[in-house]
Coordinates of C-alpha atoms and ligand atoms in Angstrom, one line a residue:
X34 CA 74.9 59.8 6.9
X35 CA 72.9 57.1 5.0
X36 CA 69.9 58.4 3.7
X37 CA 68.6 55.3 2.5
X38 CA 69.4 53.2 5.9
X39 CA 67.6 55.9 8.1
X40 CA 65.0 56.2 5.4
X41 CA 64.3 52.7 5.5
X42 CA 64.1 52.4 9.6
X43 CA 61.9 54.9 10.9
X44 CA 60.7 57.2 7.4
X45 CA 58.1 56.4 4.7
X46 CA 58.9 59.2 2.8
X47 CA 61.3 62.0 3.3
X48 CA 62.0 64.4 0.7
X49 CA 65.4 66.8 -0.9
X50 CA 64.1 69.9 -1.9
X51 CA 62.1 68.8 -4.1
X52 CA 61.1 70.6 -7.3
X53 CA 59.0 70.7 -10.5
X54 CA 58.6 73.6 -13.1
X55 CA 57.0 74.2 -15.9
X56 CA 58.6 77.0 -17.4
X57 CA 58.3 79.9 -15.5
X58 CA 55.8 77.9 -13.6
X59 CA 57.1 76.3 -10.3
X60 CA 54.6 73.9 -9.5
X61 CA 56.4 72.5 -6.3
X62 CA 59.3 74.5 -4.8
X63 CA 62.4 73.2 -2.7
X64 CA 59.6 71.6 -0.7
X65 CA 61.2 68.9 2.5
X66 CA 59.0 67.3 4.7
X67 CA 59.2 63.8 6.2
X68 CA 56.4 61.3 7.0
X69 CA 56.7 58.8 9.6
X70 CA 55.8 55.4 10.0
X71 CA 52.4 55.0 10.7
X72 CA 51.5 58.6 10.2
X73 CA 48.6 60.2 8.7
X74 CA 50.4 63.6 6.7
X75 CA 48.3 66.1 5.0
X76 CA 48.6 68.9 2.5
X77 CA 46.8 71.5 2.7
X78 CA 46.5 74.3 0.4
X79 CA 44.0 76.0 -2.1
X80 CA 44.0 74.9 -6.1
X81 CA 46.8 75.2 -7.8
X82 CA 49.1 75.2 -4.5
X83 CA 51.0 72.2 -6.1
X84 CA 49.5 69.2 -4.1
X85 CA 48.8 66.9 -6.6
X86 CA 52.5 67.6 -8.4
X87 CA 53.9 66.5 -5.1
X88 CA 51.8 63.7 -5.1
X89 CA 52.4 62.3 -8.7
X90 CA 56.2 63.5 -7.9
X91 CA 56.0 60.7 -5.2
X92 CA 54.4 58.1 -7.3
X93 CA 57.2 58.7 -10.0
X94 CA 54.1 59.7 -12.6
X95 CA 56.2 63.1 -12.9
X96 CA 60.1 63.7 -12.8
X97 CA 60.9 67.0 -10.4
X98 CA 63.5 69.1 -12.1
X99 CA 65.3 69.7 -8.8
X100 CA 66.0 67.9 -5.7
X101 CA 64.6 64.3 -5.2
X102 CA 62.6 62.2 -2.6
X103 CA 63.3 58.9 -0.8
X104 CA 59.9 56.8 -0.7
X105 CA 60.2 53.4 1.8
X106 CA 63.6 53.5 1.3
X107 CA 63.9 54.0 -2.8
X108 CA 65.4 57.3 -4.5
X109 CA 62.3 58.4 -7.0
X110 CA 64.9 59.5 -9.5
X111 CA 67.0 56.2 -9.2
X112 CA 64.4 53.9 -8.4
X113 CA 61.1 54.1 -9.7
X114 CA 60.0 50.7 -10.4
X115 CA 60.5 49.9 -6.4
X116 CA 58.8 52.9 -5.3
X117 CA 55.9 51.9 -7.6
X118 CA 56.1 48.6 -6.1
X119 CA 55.9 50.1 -2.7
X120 CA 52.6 52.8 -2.9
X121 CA 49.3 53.0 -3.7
X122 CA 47.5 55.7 -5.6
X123 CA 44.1 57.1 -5.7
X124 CA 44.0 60.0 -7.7
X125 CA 42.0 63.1 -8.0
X126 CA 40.0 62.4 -10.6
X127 CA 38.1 58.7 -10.5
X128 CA 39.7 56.1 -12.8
X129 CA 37.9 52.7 -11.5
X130 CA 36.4 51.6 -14.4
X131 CA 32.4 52.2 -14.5
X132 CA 31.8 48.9 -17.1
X133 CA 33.3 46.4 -14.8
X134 CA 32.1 44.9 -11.4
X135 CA 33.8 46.4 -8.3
X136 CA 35.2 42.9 -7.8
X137 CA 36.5 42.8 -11.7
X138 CA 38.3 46.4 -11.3
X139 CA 40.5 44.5 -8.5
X140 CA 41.0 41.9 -10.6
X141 CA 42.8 43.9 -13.5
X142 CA 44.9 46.1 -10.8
X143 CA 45.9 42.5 -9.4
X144 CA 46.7 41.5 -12.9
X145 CA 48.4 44.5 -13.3
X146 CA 51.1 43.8 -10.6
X147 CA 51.7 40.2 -11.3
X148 CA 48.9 39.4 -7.9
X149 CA 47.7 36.1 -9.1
X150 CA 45.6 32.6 -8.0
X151 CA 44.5 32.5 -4.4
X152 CA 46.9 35.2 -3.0
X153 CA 44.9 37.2 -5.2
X154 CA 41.7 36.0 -4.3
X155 CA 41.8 36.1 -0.9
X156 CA 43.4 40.3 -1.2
X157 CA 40.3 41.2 -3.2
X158 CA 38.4 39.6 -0.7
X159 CA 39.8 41.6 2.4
X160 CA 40.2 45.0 0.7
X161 CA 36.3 44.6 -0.4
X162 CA 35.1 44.0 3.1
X163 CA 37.4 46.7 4.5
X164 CA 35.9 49.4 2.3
X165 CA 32.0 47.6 3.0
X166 CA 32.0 46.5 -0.3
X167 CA 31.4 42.9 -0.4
X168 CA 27.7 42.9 -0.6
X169 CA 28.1 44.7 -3.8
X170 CA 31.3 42.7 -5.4
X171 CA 29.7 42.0 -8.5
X172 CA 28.3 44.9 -9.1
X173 CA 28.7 46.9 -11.8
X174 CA 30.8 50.0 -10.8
X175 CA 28.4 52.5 -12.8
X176 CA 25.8 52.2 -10.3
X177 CA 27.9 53.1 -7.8
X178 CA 27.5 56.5 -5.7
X179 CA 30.5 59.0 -5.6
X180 CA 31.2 57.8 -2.0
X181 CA 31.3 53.9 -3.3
X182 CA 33.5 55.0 -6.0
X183 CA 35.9 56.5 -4.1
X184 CA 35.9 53.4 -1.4
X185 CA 36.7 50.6 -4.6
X186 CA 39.2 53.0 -5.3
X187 CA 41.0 53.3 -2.0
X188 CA 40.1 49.3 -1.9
X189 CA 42.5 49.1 -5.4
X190 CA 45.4 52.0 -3.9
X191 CA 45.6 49.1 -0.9
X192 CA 45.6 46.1 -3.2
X193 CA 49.3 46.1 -3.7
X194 CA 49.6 46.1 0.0
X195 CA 51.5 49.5 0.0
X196 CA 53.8 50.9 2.3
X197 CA 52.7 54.5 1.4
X198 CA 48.8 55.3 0.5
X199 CA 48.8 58.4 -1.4
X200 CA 45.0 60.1 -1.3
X201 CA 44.7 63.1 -3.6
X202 CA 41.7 65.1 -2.4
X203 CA 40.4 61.8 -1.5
X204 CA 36.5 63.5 -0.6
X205 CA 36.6 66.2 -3.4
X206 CA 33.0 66.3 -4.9
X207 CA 31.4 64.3 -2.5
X208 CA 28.4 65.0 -0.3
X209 CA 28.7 65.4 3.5
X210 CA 27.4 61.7 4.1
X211 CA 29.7 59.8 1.4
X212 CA 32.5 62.5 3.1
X213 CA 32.0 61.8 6.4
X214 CA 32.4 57.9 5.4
X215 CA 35.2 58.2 3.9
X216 CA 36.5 60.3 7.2
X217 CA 36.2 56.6 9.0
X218 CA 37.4 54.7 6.2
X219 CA 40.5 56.8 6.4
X220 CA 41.2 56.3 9.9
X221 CA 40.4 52.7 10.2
X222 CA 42.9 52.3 8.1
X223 CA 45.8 53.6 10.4
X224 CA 44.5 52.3 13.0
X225 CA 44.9 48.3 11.1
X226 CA 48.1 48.8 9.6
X227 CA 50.3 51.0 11.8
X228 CA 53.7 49.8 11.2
X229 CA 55.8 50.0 8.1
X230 CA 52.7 52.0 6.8
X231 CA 51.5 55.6 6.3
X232 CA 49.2 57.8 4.7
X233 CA 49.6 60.9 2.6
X234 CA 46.2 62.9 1.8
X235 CA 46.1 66.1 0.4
X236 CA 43.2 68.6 0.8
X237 CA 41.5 72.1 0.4
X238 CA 39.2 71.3 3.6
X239 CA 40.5 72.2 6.6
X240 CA 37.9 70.4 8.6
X241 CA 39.1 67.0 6.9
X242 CA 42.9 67.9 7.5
X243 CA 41.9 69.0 11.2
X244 CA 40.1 65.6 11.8
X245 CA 42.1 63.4 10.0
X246 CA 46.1 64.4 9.9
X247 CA 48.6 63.9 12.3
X248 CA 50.7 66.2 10.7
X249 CA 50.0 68.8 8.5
X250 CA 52.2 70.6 5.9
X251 CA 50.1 74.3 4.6
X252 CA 51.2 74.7 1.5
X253 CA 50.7 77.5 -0.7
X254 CA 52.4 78.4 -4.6
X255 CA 54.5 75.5 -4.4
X256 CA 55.8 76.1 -1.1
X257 CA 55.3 74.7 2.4
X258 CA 54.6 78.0 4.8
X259 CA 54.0 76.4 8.2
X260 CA 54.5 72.0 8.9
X261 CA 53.0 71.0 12.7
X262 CA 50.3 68.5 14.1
X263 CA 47.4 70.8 13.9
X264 CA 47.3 71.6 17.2
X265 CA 50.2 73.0 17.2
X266 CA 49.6 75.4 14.1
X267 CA 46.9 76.3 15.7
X268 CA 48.8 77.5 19.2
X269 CA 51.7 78.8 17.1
X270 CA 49.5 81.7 15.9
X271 CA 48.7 82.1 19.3
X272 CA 45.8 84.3 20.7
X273 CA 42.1 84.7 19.6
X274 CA 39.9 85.5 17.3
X275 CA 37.5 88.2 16.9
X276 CA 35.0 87.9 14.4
X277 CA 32.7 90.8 13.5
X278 CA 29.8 91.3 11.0
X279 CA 29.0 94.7 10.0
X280 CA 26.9 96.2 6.9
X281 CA 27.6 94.7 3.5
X282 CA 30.7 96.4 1.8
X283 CA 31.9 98.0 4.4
X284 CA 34.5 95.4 5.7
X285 CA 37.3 97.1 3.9
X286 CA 36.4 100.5 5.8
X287 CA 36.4 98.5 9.1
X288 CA 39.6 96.9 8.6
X289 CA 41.6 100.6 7.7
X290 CA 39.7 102.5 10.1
X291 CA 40.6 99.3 13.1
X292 CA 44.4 100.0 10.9
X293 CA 44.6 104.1 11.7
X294 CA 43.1 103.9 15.0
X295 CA 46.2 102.0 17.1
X296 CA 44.8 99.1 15.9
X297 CA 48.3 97.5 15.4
X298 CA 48.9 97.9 19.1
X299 CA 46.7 95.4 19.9
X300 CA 45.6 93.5 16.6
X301 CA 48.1 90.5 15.3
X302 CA 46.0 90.3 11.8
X303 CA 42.9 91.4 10.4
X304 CA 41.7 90.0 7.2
X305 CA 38.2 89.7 5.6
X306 CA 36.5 86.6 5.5
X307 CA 33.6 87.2 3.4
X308 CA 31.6 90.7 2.3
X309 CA 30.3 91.2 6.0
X310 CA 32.5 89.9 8.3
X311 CA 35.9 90.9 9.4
X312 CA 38.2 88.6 11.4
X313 CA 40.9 90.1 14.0
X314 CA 43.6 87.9 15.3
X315 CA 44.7 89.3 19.1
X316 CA 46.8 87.8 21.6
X317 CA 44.7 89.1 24.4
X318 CA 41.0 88.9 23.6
X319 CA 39.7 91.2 27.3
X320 CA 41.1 94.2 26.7
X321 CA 41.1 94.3 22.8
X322 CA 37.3 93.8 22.9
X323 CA 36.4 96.9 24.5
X324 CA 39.4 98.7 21.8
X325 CA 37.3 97.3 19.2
X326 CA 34.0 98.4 20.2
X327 CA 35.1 102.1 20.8
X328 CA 36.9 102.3 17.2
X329 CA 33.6 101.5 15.2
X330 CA 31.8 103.6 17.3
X331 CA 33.7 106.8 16.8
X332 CA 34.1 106.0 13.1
X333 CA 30.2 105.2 13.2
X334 CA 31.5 101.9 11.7
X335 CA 27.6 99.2 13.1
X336 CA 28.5 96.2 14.2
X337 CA 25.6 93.7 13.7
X338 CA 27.2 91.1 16.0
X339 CA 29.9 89.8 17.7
X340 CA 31.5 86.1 17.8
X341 CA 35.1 85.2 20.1
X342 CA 36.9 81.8 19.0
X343 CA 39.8 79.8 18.7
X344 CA 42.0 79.8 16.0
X345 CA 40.8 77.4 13.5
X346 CA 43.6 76.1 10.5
X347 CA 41.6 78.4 8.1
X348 CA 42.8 81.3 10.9
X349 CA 46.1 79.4 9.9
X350 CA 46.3 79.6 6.8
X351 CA 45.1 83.5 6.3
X352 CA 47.8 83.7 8.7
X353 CA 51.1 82.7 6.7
X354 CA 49.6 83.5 3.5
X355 CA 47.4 86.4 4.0
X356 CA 44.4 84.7 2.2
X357 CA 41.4 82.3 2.8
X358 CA 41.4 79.2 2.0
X359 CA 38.0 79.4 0.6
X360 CA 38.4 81.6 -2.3
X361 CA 39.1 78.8 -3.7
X362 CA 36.7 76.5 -2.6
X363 CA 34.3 75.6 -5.9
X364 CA 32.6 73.1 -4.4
X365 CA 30.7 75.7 -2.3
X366 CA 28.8 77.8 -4.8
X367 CA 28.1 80.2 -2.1
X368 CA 31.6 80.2 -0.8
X369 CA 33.6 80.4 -4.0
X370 CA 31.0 83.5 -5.6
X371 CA 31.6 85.3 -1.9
X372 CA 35.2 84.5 -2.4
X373 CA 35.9 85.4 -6.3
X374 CA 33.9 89.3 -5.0
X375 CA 36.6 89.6 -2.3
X376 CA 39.4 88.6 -4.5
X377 CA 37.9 91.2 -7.0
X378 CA 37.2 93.9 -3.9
X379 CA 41.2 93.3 -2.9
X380 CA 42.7 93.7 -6.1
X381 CA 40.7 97.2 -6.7
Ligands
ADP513 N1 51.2 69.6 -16.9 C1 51.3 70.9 -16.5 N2 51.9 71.8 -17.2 C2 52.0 73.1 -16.8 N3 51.6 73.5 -15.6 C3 51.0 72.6 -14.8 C4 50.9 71.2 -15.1 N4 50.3 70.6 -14.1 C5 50.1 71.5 -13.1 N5 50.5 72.7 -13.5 C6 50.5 73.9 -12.7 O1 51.2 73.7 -11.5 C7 50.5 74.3 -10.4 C8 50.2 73.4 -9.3 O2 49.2 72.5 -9.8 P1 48.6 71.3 -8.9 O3 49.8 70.5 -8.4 O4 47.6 70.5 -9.8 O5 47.9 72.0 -7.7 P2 46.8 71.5 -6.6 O6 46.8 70.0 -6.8 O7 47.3 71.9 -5.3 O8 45.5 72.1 -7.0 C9 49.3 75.1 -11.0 O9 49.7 76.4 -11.3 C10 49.1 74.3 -12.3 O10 48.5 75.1 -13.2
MG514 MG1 45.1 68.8 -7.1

């Protein structure tokens, strides 16, 4: 078969078990996925999963050590310069330059890429009132908000006209309001270019994987563990979740005492999702109610209260990996302090 032809027709990106390592570190780990034309693929996985390796993998920034990846069409390993020619990048970490205008940062990426005397002009123009920067073209970037930021630089990744917009973490560090704007920004832009065009975001947020992705590959120490609109993951784990609260620190003695007491006739997964709550996965959520209600109360184990819900992807991703998501999350003070205690509690 031709890889590149198929590549080329229907593909933006597929990849050949792809792999980086750092010495004993593998960073990204025979990992294949493919993204389709006018597609919005996420990652999603803690810090330190590998997702911005991938990423920088694809934009030919890094060299894997194994396997390779076909990006619109070009080998990474045989063709960089016309996989650079064919993506935009916004990284993790803002790069727009704070000392120039918004309109002057476009300018020296167009520069950059040989983009030159009205064609040029008239790009900057379009990408600025895409992003609703326009009224601010001249000014100067260090003013900006987070949220702005961010915007000039999905305004610059788009530039180049791109057939594959890579977005690493693209609302990391930004407040709900400058998030949620992105969120629309995001999906505006699908919805314009559709053809010939896709999207590749990676997160830690489930909720902005959830609302955002069409697909979404979980990925966890360099390894992809479940790939599936999220819908799907969701179904695949099947069933419903119990979530109870009970006194402070006594989650772990919940969770072996639901264990002993034929728990694992009726309980898929139980896991721990902060100090006072405890979650149990069930396929049938009437009759395992009632089961759990009569353990704690012969093990005089108080449950405070009660919630039944649908799996959400962070259900997901305790569920391949047997961890939360949020451990990891530093953004959330709250969160990551609650999380680094039961990472602490597990390992005693
Ligand atoms: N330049 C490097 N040298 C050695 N190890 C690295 C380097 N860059 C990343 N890593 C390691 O690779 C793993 C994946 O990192 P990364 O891709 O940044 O994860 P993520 O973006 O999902 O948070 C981590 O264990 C990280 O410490
Ligand atoms: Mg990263």
């Amino acid at each position: 078969m031709d890889i590149e032809k198929e590549v080329t027709e229907n593909l933006i990106v597929k990849t050949n078990d792809l792999t980086k390592a750092w010495d004993e570190i593998v960073a990204v780990d025979h990992v294949n996925f493919e993204i389709r034309e006018g597609e919005i693929f996420g990652m999603l996985g803690p810090n330190g999963a590998g997702k911005t390796t991938t990423i920088k993998l694809l934009c030919t920034l890094l060299t894997p050590t194994g396997g390779t990846a076909y990006v619109a069409g070009h080998d990474i390993r045989r063709d960089p310069e016309k996989v650079r020619r064919a993506i935009g990048y916004v990284p993790q970490d803002i790069t727009v330059d704070g000392r120039l205008t918004a309109k002057e940062n476009l300018e020296l990426q167009a520069a950059l890429y040989g983009i030159k005397g009205k064609d040029r002009d008239d790009r900057i123009e379009r990408m600025l009132k895409l992003v609703q920067l326009n009224q601010r073209a001249d000014g100067l970037v260090e003013m900006f908000s987070g949220g702005m930021r961010r915007r000039l630089e999905i305004a610059r990744g788009l530039l180049v006209e791109p057939q594959l917009l890579l977005l690493d973490e693209p609302s990391v560090g930004l407040d709900p309001v400058s998030r949620k704007s992105i969120w629309d920004h995001v999906s505006k832009l699908k919805r314009k270019y559709k053809n010939k065009f896709a999207i590749l975001m990676s997160t830690h947020y489930m909720e902005e994987a959830d609302r955002l992705c069409d697909r979404i590959a979980i990925i966890d120490r360099g390894q992809i563990v479940a790939l599936d609109t999220p819908t799907n993951l969701k179904k695949a784990i099947g069933g419903q979740i119990i979530e109870i609260d009970v006194e402070n620190g006594k989650t772990k003695r919940t969770m072996k005492k639901l264990q002993e007491n034929d728990g694992s006739k009726f309980m898929e997964k139980v896991s721990e999702l902060s100090t006072t709550t405890v979650a149990i996965e069930v396929k049938d959520l009437e009759s395992a109610v009632p089961k759990v209600f009569k353990i704690a109360s012969e093990n005089n184990i108080d449950i405070k209260q009660v919630r039944m819900r649908s799996p959400t992807l962070e259900d997901v991703f305790i569920h391949h990996t047997g961890k939360s998501l949020r451990d990891e999350d530093e953004t959330d003070p709250i969160g990551f302090i609650r999380g680094q205690f039961a990472k602490r509690m597990r390992s005693v």
